């Protein structure tokens, strides 16, 4: 039987592994940003020692993520041309995972051409975190036609529902952010970086979707919960404790019903999917609610008008405080169309004061759909590497 590994040795090995992954991520990011480089050019840019750089490049070449070639030289030239290093055209080294309410969604970005493949799978409401991470691993292996290799991935951006901050604990039925990161890192053997899935969706919309290149953006997601995110000066805003974007817990009716946060009358109690379905009384999901609207059901219109009015007023207050150039609305509830949007827009325009004197505040629907938070995990890694991400997003069909 194998003897147990000494804890100190394990910590040292983990530290070395994480350091190596950081160095690999740095080298891959520079090759993505600058194109083919010689080892000397890479050394000047990355600041690693010659020995460390050669070791990192060797590992990346062994994994297939990096190719080495000698350029052809026309005419006579003394000496052998310097070998250049470039990214393998098929390698995918950035992975995003969204642990949604009852689904796991993954997205991987190809290293060179920026194309993204995605996959998703539903799971039981009571699925354990171990089971959910196993689903993520299985889905990851289906990406890029089954050619994606875990040893070519240098980081994972992970989205989870609810607040992501140091105050989370198991007593609330959630799992601490460090436990999620540790579990994903352990199962994949890769560093994982956690954030709320609505903030990651915000980042994805800013990077590739409805808010591309906008500097100040407010994103609101109307789904089974209500949340969102802010982009301030082009950067994702997390707040002092990583808890920003909890728009669903703004009080809109002090005499209203109880909320999961322990208070009463929060926006989530009137504008989440569950709250609107309860107000309607018959529909059990959003597609049924849409069908009721198409049939002229006045109860459906009434439920959505109430929700839209509350959302519009909250958005106006947020916009007055924050002053965004654009509001992006996402989540399944937006599929109800004008029944929600007309009262929402009416209340927003009636109460907002931050817009220009004659220019209405711009409001756009989110463009990236269910895969937005997983794409946000990829964008999170790109931002961490400070890599140019202004290229169009080429999203391949989602794997069922």
mmCIF file of C-alpha atoms in Angstrom:
data_model
loop_
_atom_site.group_PDB
_atom_site.id
_atom_site.type_symbol
_atom_site.label_atom_id
_atom_site.label_comp_id
_atom_site.label_asym_id
_atom_site.label_seq_id
_atom_site.Cartn_x
_atom_site.Cartn_y
_atom_site.Cartn_z
ATOM 1 C CA UNK A 1 0.000 0.000 0.000
ATOM 2 C CA UNK A 2 1.295 3.452 -0.928
ATOM 3 C CA UNK A 3 2.356 5.464 2.104
ATOM 4 C CA UNK A 4 0.468 8.734 2.687
ATOM 5 C CA UNK A 5 2.097 11.849 1.294
ATOM 6 C CA UNK A 6 3.460 14.264 3.869
ATOM 7 C CA UNK A 7 1.271 17.431 4.085
ATOM 8 C CA UNK A 8 4.265 19.751 3.738
ATOM 9 C CA UNK A 9 5.424 17.923 0.617
ATOM 10 C CA UNK A 10 1.916 18.198 -0.808
ATOM 11 C CA UNK A 11 1.826 21.941 -0.178
ATOM 12 C CA UNK A 12 5.251 22.387 -1.782
ATOM 13 C CA UNK A 13 4.232 20.340 -4.817
ATOM 14 C CA UNK A 14 0.982 22.328 -5.138
ATOM 15 C CA UNK A 15 2.912 25.572 -4.968
ATOM 16 C CA UNK A 16 5.306 24.447 -7.682
ATOM 17 C CA UNK A 17 2.407 23.289 -9.860
ATOM 18 C CA UNK A 18 0.539 26.588 -9.474
ATOM 19 C CA UNK A 19 3.711 28.546 -10.215
ATOM 20 C CA UNK A 20 4.300 26.481 -13.357
ATOM 21 C CA UNK A 21 0.712 27.030 -14.470
ATOM 22 C CA UNK A 22 1.119 30.784 -14.047
ATOM 23 C CA UNK A 23 4.274 30.716 -16.136
ATOM 24 C CA UNK A 24 2.551 28.637 -18.819
ATOM 25 C CA UNK A 25 -0.403 31.039 -18.850
ATOM 26 C CA UNK A 26 1.993 33.978 -19.226
ATOM 27 C CA UNK A 27 3.821 32.400 -22.181
ATOM 28 C CA UNK A 28 0.592 31.360 -23.920
ATOM 29 C CA UNK A 29 -0.865 34.826 -23.422
ATOM 30 C CA UNK A 30 2.198 36.476 -24.988
ATOM 31 C CA UNK A 31 2.107 34.139 -27.981
ATOM 32 C CA UNK A 32 -1.594 34.830 -28.412
ATOM 33 C CA UNK A 33 -1.026 38.575 -28.205
ATOM 34 C CA UNK A 34 2.147 38.932 -30.281
ATOM 35 C CA UNK A 35 2.081 35.919 -32.598
ATOM 36 C CA UNK A 36 5.176 33.736 -33.281
ATOM 37 C CA UNK A 37 8.206 34.680 -31.192
ATOM 38 C CA UNK A 38 11.726 33.397 -30.724
ATOM 39 C CA UNK A 39 12.785 32.202 -27.288
ATOM 40 C CA UNK A 40 14.895 35.346 -26.960
ATOM 41 C CA UNK A 41 11.920 37.576 -27.762
ATOM 42 C CA UNK A 42 9.754 35.631 -25.331
ATOM 43 C CA UNK A 43 12.383 36.035 -22.642
ATOM 44 C CA UNK A 44 12.472 39.798 -23.097
ATOM 45 C CA UNK A 45 8.688 40.018 -22.828
ATOM 46 C CA UNK A 46 7.990 37.593 -19.972
ATOM 47 C CA UNK A 47 10.888 38.329 -17.645
ATOM 48 C CA UNK A 48 11.400 34.646 -16.724
ATOM 49 C CA UNK A 49 14.871 33.257 -16.291
ATOM 50 C CA UNK A 50 16.362 31.414 -19.270
ATOM 51 C CA UNK A 51 16.147 28.065 -17.476
ATOM 52 C CA UNK A 52 12.548 28.557 -16.348
ATOM 53 C CA UNK A 53 11.454 29.715 -19.804
ATOM 54 C CA UNK A 54 13.039 26.706 -21.501
ATOM 55 C CA UNK A 55 11.352 24.362 -19.020
ATOM 56 C CA UNK A 56 7.944 26.020 -19.546
ATOM 57 C CA UNK A 57 8.297 25.980 -23.327
ATOM 58 C CA UNK A 58 9.292 22.316 -23.207
ATOM 59 C CA UNK A 59 6.166 21.388 -21.242
ATOM 60 C CA UNK A 60 3.941 23.376 -23.625
ATOM 61 C CA UNK A 61 5.538 21.725 -26.643
ATOM 62 C CA UNK A 62 5.093 18.271 -25.093
ATOM 63 C CA UNK A 63 1.410 19.004 -24.486
ATOM 64 C CA UNK A 64 0.936 20.109 -28.096
ATOM 65 C CA UNK A 65 -0.101 23.670 -27.179
ATOM 66 C CA UNK A 66 3.027 25.228 -28.726
ATOM 67 C CA UNK A 67 4.844 24.437 -31.965
ATOM 68 C CA UNK A 68 8.466 25.222 -32.829
ATOM 69 C CA UNK A 69 9.636 25.863 -36.367
ATOM 70 C CA UNK A 70 12.599 27.319 -38.259
ATOM 71 C CA UNK A 71 11.522 30.000 -40.742
ATOM 72 C CA UNK A 72 12.663 29.699 -44.341
ATOM 73 C CA UNK A 73 15.178 32.338 -45.391
ATOM 74 C CA UNK A 74 15.479 33.499 -48.998
ATOM 75 C CA UNK A 75 19.023 33.836 -50.268
ATOM 76 C CA UNK A 76 22.258 33.025 -48.500
ATOM 77 C CA UNK A 77 22.592 33.835 -44.864
ATOM 78 C CA UNK A 78 25.250 32.777 -42.403
ATOM 79 C CA UNK A 79 24.092 30.728 -39.456
ATOM 80 C CA UNK A 80 20.871 28.904 -38.739
ATOM 81 C CA UNK A 81 17.763 31.101 -38.352
ATOM 82 C CA UNK A 82 16.374 31.349 -34.831
ATOM 83 C CA UNK A 83 13.603 28.901 -34.038
ATOM 84 C CA UNK A 84 10.191 30.534 -33.577
ATOM 85 C CA UNK A 85 7.465 29.409 -31.219
ATOM 86 C CA UNK A 86 3.776 29.654 -32.080
ATOM 87 C CA UNK A 87 0.463 28.417 -30.724
ATOM 88 C CA UNK A 88 -0.949 25.202 -32.083
ATOM 89 C CA UNK A 89 -3.960 26.085 -34.240
ATOM 90 C CA UNK A 90 -6.191 23.465 -32.607
ATOM 91 C CA UNK A 91 -5.194 23.996 -28.994
ATOM 92 C CA UNK A 92 -7.851 25.303 -26.620
ATOM 93 C CA UNK A 93 -6.375 26.510 -23.370
ATOM 94 C CA UNK A 94 -9.107 28.649 -21.783
ATOM 95 C CA UNK A 95 -12.149 27.081 -20.160
ATOM 96 C CA UNK A 96 -15.255 28.658 -18.638
ATOM 97 C CA UNK A 97 -17.777 26.758 -16.488
ATOM 98 C CA UNK A 98 -21.165 27.986 -15.334
ATOM 99 C CA UNK A 99 -22.728 26.052 -12.467
ATOM 100 C CA UNK A 100 -26.267 27.297 -13.005
ATOM 101 C CA UNK A 101 -29.338 26.471 -10.945
ATOM 102 C CA UNK A 102 -30.019 23.054 -12.505
ATOM 103 C CA UNK A 103 -27.501 22.906 -15.329
ATOM 104 C CA UNK A 104 -23.792 22.881 -16.046
ATOM 105 C CA UNK A 105 -22.531 24.844 -19.049
ATOM 106 C CA UNK A 106 -18.967 24.913 -20.352
ATOM 107 C CA UNK A 107 -17.189 26.937 -23.025
ATOM 108 C CA UNK A 108 -13.625 26.633 -24.329
ATOM 109 C CA UNK A 109 -11.723 29.126 -26.461
ATOM 110 C CA UNK A 110 -9.288 27.988 -29.133
ATOM 111 C CA UNK A 111 -5.875 29.475 -28.566
ATOM 112 C CA UNK A 112 -5.136 31.069 -31.917
ATOM 113 C CA UNK A 113 -8.264 31.934 -33.874
ATOM 114 C CA UNK A 114 -10.526 32.742 -30.922
ATOM 115 C CA UNK A 115 -13.345 30.351 -31.836
ATOM 116 C CA UNK A 116 -15.398 29.024 -28.938
ATOM 117 C CA UNK A 117 -17.217 25.728 -28.529
ATOM 118 C CA UNK A 118 -19.781 25.132 -25.811
ATOM 119 C CA UNK A 119 -21.810 22.341 -24.258
ATOM 120 C CA UNK A 120 -24.446 22.068 -21.535
ATOM 121 C CA UNK A 121 -26.333 19.460 -19.531
ATOM 122 C CA UNK A 122 -29.226 19.579 -17.078
ATOM 123 C CA UNK A 123 -28.946 17.865 -13.700
ATOM 124 C CA UNK A 124 -31.197 17.050 -10.748
ATOM 125 C CA UNK A 125 -31.881 19.898 -8.295
ATOM 126 C CA UNK A 126 -30.215 17.936 -5.485
ATOM 127 C CA UNK A 127 -27.058 17.012 -7.430
ATOM 128 C CA UNK A 128 -23.963 17.255 -5.233
ATOM 129 C CA UNK A 129 -21.086 19.559 -6.076
ATOM 130 C CA UNK A 130 -18.938 16.511 -6.821
ATOM 131 C CA UNK A 131 -21.524 15.318 -9.345
ATOM 132 C CA UNK A 132 -21.770 18.749 -10.940
ATOM 133 C CA UNK A 133 -18.009 19.009 -11.349
ATOM 134 C CA UNK A 134 -17.963 15.527 -12.887
ATOM 135 C CA UNK A 135 -20.583 16.706 -15.402
ATOM 136 C CA UNK A 136 -18.343 19.675 -16.215
ATOM 137 C CA UNK A 137 -15.386 17.354 -16.845
ATOM 138 C CA UNK A 138 -17.451 15.110 -19.097
ATOM 139 C CA UNK A 139 -18.786 18.048 -21.087
ATOM 140 C CA UNK A 140 -15.320 19.533 -21.418
ATOM 141 C CA UNK A 141 -14.102 16.384 -23.125
ATOM 142 C CA UNK A 142 -16.793 16.782 -25.801
ATOM 143 C CA UNK A 143 -15.630 20.237 -26.840
ATOM 144 C CA UNK A 144 -13.807 21.000 -30.081
ATOM 145 C CA UNK A 145 -14.909 17.683 -31.527
ATOM 146 C CA UNK A 146 -13.452 15.714 -28.646
ATOM 147 C CA UNK A 147 -9.904 16.986 -29.328
ATOM 148 C CA UNK A 148 -9.694 19.256 -26.301
ATOM 149 C CA UNK A 149 -6.922 18.152 -23.964
ATOM 150 C CA UNK A 150 -6.976 19.079 -20.305
ATOM 151 C CA UNK A 151 -3.195 19.338 -20.239
ATOM 152 C CA UNK A 152 -3.406 22.239 -22.728
ATOM 153 C CA UNK A 153 -5.761 24.263 -20.502
ATOM 154 C CA UNK A 154 -4.048 26.784 -18.229
ATOM 155 C CA UNK A 155 -6.998 28.180 -16.300
ATOM 156 C CA UNK A 156 -10.725 27.878 -15.606
ATOM 157 C CA UNK A 157 -13.155 30.724 -15.006
ATOM 158 C CA UNK A 158 -16.034 29.456 -12.869
ATOM 159 C CA UNK A 159 -19.457 31.009 -12.358
ATOM 160 C CA UNK A 160 -21.827 30.084 -9.529
ATOM 161 C CA UNK A 161 -25.297 31.314 -8.597
ATOM 162 C CA UNK A 162 -25.795 33.749 -5.749
ATOM 163 C CA UNK A 163 -23.298 36.052 -4.072
ATOM 164 C CA UNK A 164 -19.620 35.193 -4.276
ATOM 165 C CA UNK A 165 -17.910 36.657 -1.255
ATOM 166 C CA UNK A 166 -16.083 35.751 1.940
ATOM 167 C CA UNK A 167 -19.298 35.604 4.001
ATOM 168 C CA UNK A 168 -20.752 32.512 2.315
ATOM 169 C CA UNK A 169 -21.006 29.423 4.458
ATOM 170 C CA UNK A 170 -22.587 26.006 4.402
ATOM 171 C CA UNK A 171 -25.273 27.026 6.918
ATOM 172 C CA UNK A 172 -27.103 28.886 4.149
ATOM 173 C CA UNK A 173 -27.156 25.793 1.970
ATOM 174 C CA UNK A 174 -24.358 27.105 -0.243
ATOM 175 C CA UNK A 175 -20.712 26.206 -0.480
ATOM 176 C CA UNK A 176 -17.830 28.523 0.267
ATOM 177 C CA UNK A 177 -16.112 29.999 -2.766
ATOM 178 C CA UNK A 178 -12.735 28.596 -1.726
ATOM 179 C CA UNK A 179 -14.280 25.116 -1.500
ATOM 180 C CA UNK A 180 -15.705 25.371 -5.017
ATOM 181 C CA UNK A 181 -12.403 26.633 -6.408
ATOM 182 C CA UNK A 182 -10.498 23.896 -4.612
ATOM 183 C CA UNK A 183 -12.854 21.166 -5.842
ATOM 184 C CA UNK A 184 -12.705 22.315 -9.478
ATOM 185 C CA UNK A 185 -8.921 22.753 -9.320
ATOM 186 C CA UNK A 186 -8.522 19.285 -7.807
ATOM 187 C CA UNK A 187 -10.723 17.517 -10.365
ATOM 188 C CA UNK A 188 -9.219 19.323 -13.374
ATOM 189 C CA UNK A 189 -5.675 19.790 -12.077
ATOM 190 C CA UNK A 190 -5.871 23.435 -13.190
ATOM 191 C CA UNK A 191 -6.216 26.742 -11.275
ATOM 192 C CA UNK A 192 -9.852 27.886 -11.013
ATOM 193 C CA UNK A 193 -11.026 31.483 -10.562
ATOM 194 C CA UNK A 194 -14.536 31.972 -9.171
ATOM 195 C CA UNK A 195 -17.115 34.719 -9.604
ATOM 196 C CA UNK A 196 -20.908 35.037 -9.623
ATOM 197 C CA UNK A 197 -22.457 33.860 -12.873
ATOM 198 C CA UNK A 198 -24.357 37.131 -13.376
ATOM 199 C CA UNK A 199 -21.148 39.142 -13.090
ATOM 200 C CA UNK A 200 -19.468 36.779 -15.546
ATOM 201 C CA UNK A 201 -22.425 37.187 -17.925
ATOM 202 C CA UNK A 202 -21.938 40.952 -17.563
ATOM 203 C CA UNK A 203 -18.291 40.590 -18.528
ATOM 204 C CA UNK A 204 -19.154 38.381 -21.515
ATOM 205 C CA UNK A 205 -21.725 40.873 -22.822
ATOM 206 C CA UNK A 206 -19.121 43.640 -22.442
ATOM 207 C CA UNK A 207 -16.505 41.557 -24.245
ATOM 208 C CA UNK A 208 -18.461 39.973 -27.100
ATOM 209 C CA UNK A 209 -22.168 40.741 -26.762
ATOM 210 C CA UNK A 210 -24.646 43.600 -26.485
ATOM 211 C CA UNK A 211 -22.262 45.944 -24.634
ATOM 212 C CA UNK A 212 -19.046 45.415 -26.587
ATOM 213 C CA UNK A 213 -16.605 48.305 -26.119
ATOM 214 C CA UNK A 214 -19.003 50.170 -23.782
ATOM 215 C CA UNK A 215 -17.252 51.729 -20.790
ATOM 216 C CA UNK A 216 -20.122 51.956 -18.270
ATOM 217 C CA UNK A 217 -22.726 49.189 -18.361
ATOM 218 C CA UNK A 218 -25.493 47.964 -16.078
ATOM 219 C CA UNK A 219 -26.537 44.343 -16.668
ATOM 220 C CA UNK A 220 -29.681 42.887 -15.086
ATOM 221 C CA UNK A 221 -30.659 39.223 -15.297
ATOM 222 C CA UNK A 222 -34.317 38.274 -14.691
ATOM 223 C CA UNK A 223 -34.307 34.556 -14.121
ATOM 224 C CA UNK A 224 -35.099 32.205 -11.222
ATOM 225 C CA UNK A 225 -33.178 34.753 -9.196
ATOM 226 C CA UNK A 226 -32.553 38.413 -9.986
ATOM 227 C CA UNK A 227 -29.015 39.730 -10.156
ATOM 228 C CA UNK A 228 -26.588 41.492 -12.400
ATOM 229 C CA UNK A 229 -23.328 43.315 -12.666
ATOM 230 C CA UNK A 230 -21.651 46.625 -13.387
ATOM 231 C CA UNK A 231 -18.883 47.602 -15.766
ATOM 232 C CA UNK A 232 -17.231 50.835 -14.618
ATOM 233 C CA UNK A 233 -14.665 52.503 -16.838
ATOM 234 C CA UNK A 234 -14.439 49.354 -18.945
ATOM 235 C CA UNK A 235 -13.675 47.073 -15.988
ATOM 236 C CA UNK A 236 -15.929 44.638 -14.128
ATOM 237 C CA UNK A 237 -16.878 46.051 -10.725
ATOM 238 C CA UNK A 238 -16.947 43.584 -7.805
ATOM 239 C CA UNK A 239 -17.110 45.873 -4.793
ATOM 240 C CA UNK A 240 -14.991 45.861 -1.659
ATOM 241 C CA UNK A 241 -16.126 42.367 -0.626
ATOM 242 C CA UNK A 242 -16.938 40.827 -4.021
ATOM 243 C CA UNK A 243 -20.687 41.119 -3.428
ATOM 244 C CA UNK A 244 -21.774 43.748 -5.954
ATOM 245 C CA UNK A 245 -24.633 43.127 -8.367
ATOM 246 C CA UNK A 246 -27.224 41.861 -5.862
ATOM 247 C CA UNK A 247 -29.931 43.987 -7.460
ATOM 248 C CA UNK A 248 -32.612 41.414 -6.689
ATOM 249 C CA UNK A 249 -32.365 42.259 -2.998
ATOM 250 C CA UNK A 250 -33.256 45.917 -3.313
ATOM 251 C CA UNK A 251 -36.488 46.494 -1.362
ATOM 252 C CA UNK A 252 -39.412 47.506 -3.587
ATOM 253 C CA UNK A 253 -42.364 46.731 -1.296
ATOM 254 C CA UNK A 254 -41.782 47.025 2.481
ATOM 255 C CA UNK A 255 -45.073 45.200 3.052
ATOM 256 C CA UNK A 256 -44.292 42.490 0.503
ATOM 257 C CA UNK A 257 -43.571 38.787 0.793
ATOM 258 C CA UNK A 258 -40.533 37.104 2.332
ATOM 259 C CA UNK A 259 -37.338 36.767 0.333
ATOM 260 C CA UNK A 260 -34.685 34.054 0.439
ATOM 261 C CA UNK A 261 -32.257 36.633 1.834
ATOM 262 C CA UNK A 262 -34.334 36.864 5.029
ATOM 263 C CA UNK A 263 -35.908 40.241 4.342
ATOM 264 C CA UNK A 264 -39.264 41.129 2.761
ATOM 265 C CA UNK A 265 -40.374 42.852 -0.413
ATOM 266 C CA UNK A 266 -37.160 42.475 -2.424
ATOM 267 C CA UNK A 267 -37.263 42.885 -6.208
ATOM 268 C CA UNK A 268 -36.717 39.130 -6.489
ATOM 269 C CA UNK A 269 -40.056 38.528 -4.727
ATOM 270 C CA UNK A 270 -41.946 40.239 -7.569
ATOM 271 C CA UNK A 271 -39.729 39.958 -10.672
ATOM 272 C CA UNK A 272 -38.152 36.493 -10.601
ATOM 273 C CA UNK A 273 -39.567 33.697 -12.744
ATOM 274 C CA UNK A 274 -41.132 32.006 -9.724
ATOM 275 C CA UNK A 275 -42.738 35.226 -8.497
ATOM 276 C CA UNK A 276 -44.293 36.003 -11.893
ATOM 277 C CA UNK A 277 -45.559 32.439 -12.320
ATOM 278 C CA UNK A 278 -47.107 32.579 -8.848
ATOM 279 C CA UNK A 279 -48.773 35.882 -9.703
ATOM 280 C CA UNK A 280 -50.201 34.375 -12.881
ATOM 281 C CA UNK A 281 -51.437 31.268 -11.103
ATOM 282 C CA UNK A 282 -51.570 28.786 -14.003
ATOM 283 C CA UNK A 283 -48.341 28.722 -16.035
ATOM 284 C CA UNK A 284 -45.578 26.501 -14.693
ATOM 285 C CA UNK A 285 -42.712 27.832 -16.821
ATOM 286 C CA UNK A 286 -41.836 30.749 -19.098
ATOM 287 C CA UNK A 287 -42.866 29.015 -22.364
ATOM 288 C CA UNK A 288 -46.342 28.421 -20.897
ATOM 289 C CA UNK A 289 -46.453 32.057 -19.824
ATOM 290 C CA UNK A 290 -45.568 33.155 -23.362
ATOM 291 C CA UNK A 291 -48.301 30.876 -24.725
ATOM 292 C CA UNK A 292 -50.777 32.491 -22.313
ATOM 293 C CA UNK A 293 -49.782 35.921 -23.623
ATOM 294 C CA UNK A 294 -50.289 34.788 -27.206
ATOM 295 C CA UNK A 295 -53.756 33.567 -26.224
ATOM 296 C CA UNK A 296 -54.609 37.000 -24.829
ATOM 297 C CA UNK A 297 -54.602 35.909 -21.170
ATOM 298 C CA UNK A 298 -55.067 39.124 -19.161
ATOM 299 C CA UNK A 299 -53.745 37.519 -15.970
ATOM 300 C CA UNK A 300 -50.420 36.914 -17.727
ATOM 301 C CA UNK A 301 -50.290 40.535 -18.928
ATOM 302 C CA UNK A 302 -51.131 41.759 -15.427
ATOM 303 C CA UNK A 303 -48.421 39.663 -13.750
ATOM 304 C CA UNK A 304 -45.772 40.875 -16.187
ATOM 305 C CA UNK A 305 -46.928 44.495 -16.047
ATOM 306 C CA UNK A 306 -46.468 44.458 -12.271
ATOM 307 C CA UNK A 307 -43.012 42.890 -12.531
ATOM 308 C CA UNK A 308 -41.954 45.226 -15.340
ATOM 309 C CA UNK A 309 -43.021 48.317 -13.409
ATOM 310 C CA UNK A 310 -41.001 47.318 -10.355
ATOM 311 C CA UNK A 311 -37.962 46.484 -12.473
ATOM 312 C CA UNK A 312 -38.201 49.810 -14.325
ATOM 313 C CA UNK A 313 -38.241 51.788 -11.094
ATOM 314 C CA UNK A 314 -35.268 49.893 -9.653
ATOM 315 C CA UNK A 315 -33.330 50.353 -12.899
ATOM 316 C CA UNK A 316 -34.067 54.081 -12.807
ATOM 317 C CA UNK A 317 -32.700 54.365 -9.263
ATOM 318 C CA UNK A 318 -29.604 52.344 -10.184
ATOM 319 C CA UNK A 319 -29.025 54.428 -13.298
ATOM 320 C CA UNK A 320 -29.438 57.669 -11.364
ATOM 321 C CA UNK A 321 -26.786 56.496 -8.901
ATOM 322 C CA UNK A 322 -24.409 54.897 -11.406
ATOM 323 C CA UNK A 323 -24.987 56.742 -14.702
ATOM 324 C CA UNK A 324 -24.382 53.947 -17.240
ATOM 325 C CA UNK A 325 -24.283 54.538 -20.972
ATOM 326 C CA UNK A 326 -26.174 51.284 -21.575
ATOM 327 C CA UNK A 327 -28.511 48.873 -19.775
ATOM 328 C CA UNK A 328 -28.457 45.218 -20.867
ATOM 329 C CA UNK A 329 -31.325 42.925 -19.893
ATOM 330 C CA UNK A 330 -30.923 39.148 -19.818
ATOM 331 C CA UNK A 331 -32.598 36.088 -18.354
ATOM 332 C CA UNK A 332 -35.472 33.880 -19.455
ATOM 333 C CA UNK A 333 -38.147 36.307 -18.297
ATOM 334 C CA UNK A 334 -37.176 38.708 -21.094
ATOM 335 C CA UNK A 335 -38.597 36.117 -23.531
ATOM 336 C CA UNK A 336 -42.038 37.491 -22.638
ATOM 337 C CA UNK A 337 -41.279 40.524 -24.820
ATOM 338 C CA UNK A 338 -43.418 43.692 -24.819
ATOM 339 C CA UNK A 339 -45.668 42.474 -21.987
ATOM 340 C CA UNK A 340 -42.663 42.943 -19.703
ATOM 341 C CA UNK A 341 -40.647 45.524 -21.599
ATOM 342 C CA UNK A 342 -43.327 48.164 -22.239
ATOM 343 C CA UNK A 343 -44.155 48.776 -18.538
ATOM 344 C CA UNK A 344 -40.470 48.409 -17.653
ATOM 345 C CA UNK A 345 -39.444 51.046 -20.173
ATOM 346 C CA UNK A 346 -42.297 53.346 -19.194
ATOM 347 C CA UNK A 347 -41.261 53.399 -15.527
ATOM 348 C CA UNK A 348 -37.574 53.640 -16.374
ATOM 349 C CA UNK A 349 -38.084 56.682 -18.613
ATOM 350 C CA UNK A 350 -40.420 58.305 -16.090
ATOM 351 C CA UNK A 351 -37.928 58.126 -13.208
ATOM 352 C CA UNK A 352 -34.419 58.202 -14.699
ATOM 353 C CA UNK A 353 -32.614 61.545 -14.623
ATOM 354 C CA UNK A 354 -29.060 60.546 -15.609
ATOM 355 C CA UNK A 355 -29.589 60.529 -19.382
ATOM 356 C CA UNK A 356 -28.827 63.437 -21.683
ATOM 357 C CA UNK A 357 -31.540 66.053 -21.992
ATOM 358 C CA UNK A 358 -32.883 64.641 -25.258
ATOM 359 C CA UNK A 359 -31.260 61.226 -25.532
ATOM 360 C CA UNK A 360 -33.222 58.279 -24.103
ATOM 361 C CA UNK A 361 -31.238 55.802 -22.053
ATOM 362 C CA UNK A 362 -30.205 52.895 -24.248
ATOM 363 C CA UNK A 363 -31.585 49.482 -23.260
ATOM 364 C CA UNK A 364 -30.599 46.348 -25.156
ATOM 365 C CA UNK A 365 -31.371 42.644 -24.770
ATOM 366 C CA UNK A 366 -28.470 40.374 -23.892
ATOM 367 C CA UNK A 367 -27.065 38.579 -26.931
ATOM 368 C CA UNK A 368 -25.186 35.561 -25.599
ATOM 369 C CA UNK A 369 -28.059 33.561 -24.092
ATOM 370 C CA UNK A 370 -27.594 30.664 -21.690
ATOM 371 C CA UNK A 371 -23.909 30.288 -22.466
ATOM 372 C CA UNK A 372 -23.160 33.880 -21.384
ATOM 373 C CA UNK A 373 -21.789 33.080 -17.921
ATOM 374 C CA UNK A 374 -19.543 30.276 -19.234
ATOM 375 C CA UNK A 375 -18.215 32.672 -21.872
ATOM 376 C CA UNK A 376 -17.710 35.150 -19.067
ATOM 377 C CA UNK A 377 -15.444 32.602 -17.398
ATOM 378 C CA UNK A 378 -13.308 32.593 -20.552
ATOM 379 C CA UNK A 379 -13.347 36.403 -20.678
ATOM 380 C CA UNK A 380 -12.286 36.507 -17.015
ATOM 381 C CA UNK A 381 -9.142 34.539 -17.885
ATOM 382 C CA UNK A 382 -8.391 36.740 -20.874
ATOM 383 C CA UNK A 383 -8.678 39.846 -18.713
ATOM 384 C CA UNK A 384 -6.395 38.284 -16.110
ATOM 385 C CA UNK A 385 -3.799 37.784 -18.826
ATOM 386 C CA UNK A 386 -4.323 41.355 -20.118
ATOM 387 C CA UNK A 387 -4.676 39.963 -23.623
ATOM 388 C CA UNK A 388 -6.297 41.880 -26.477
ATOM 389 C CA UNK A 389 -9.834 40.460 -26.746
ATOM 390 C CA UNK A 390 -11.280 42.842 -29.288
ATOM 391 C CA UNK A 391 -11.747 40.095 -31.889
ATOM 392 C CA UNK A 392 -15.211 38.911 -32.929
ATOM 393 C CA UNK A 393 -16.471 35.828 -31.145
ATOM 394 C CA UNK A 394 -16.839 32.741 -33.334
ATOM 395 C CA UNK A 395 -19.188 30.465 -31.419
ATOM 396 C CA UNK A 396 -19.631 26.948 -32.706
ATOM 397 C CA UNK A 397 -22.967 25.127 -32.298
ATOM 398 C CA UNK A 398 -23.735 24.037 -28.765
ATOM 399 C CA UNK A 399 -23.340 20.345 -28.052
ATOM 400 C CA UNK A 400 -26.656 18.951 -26.697
#
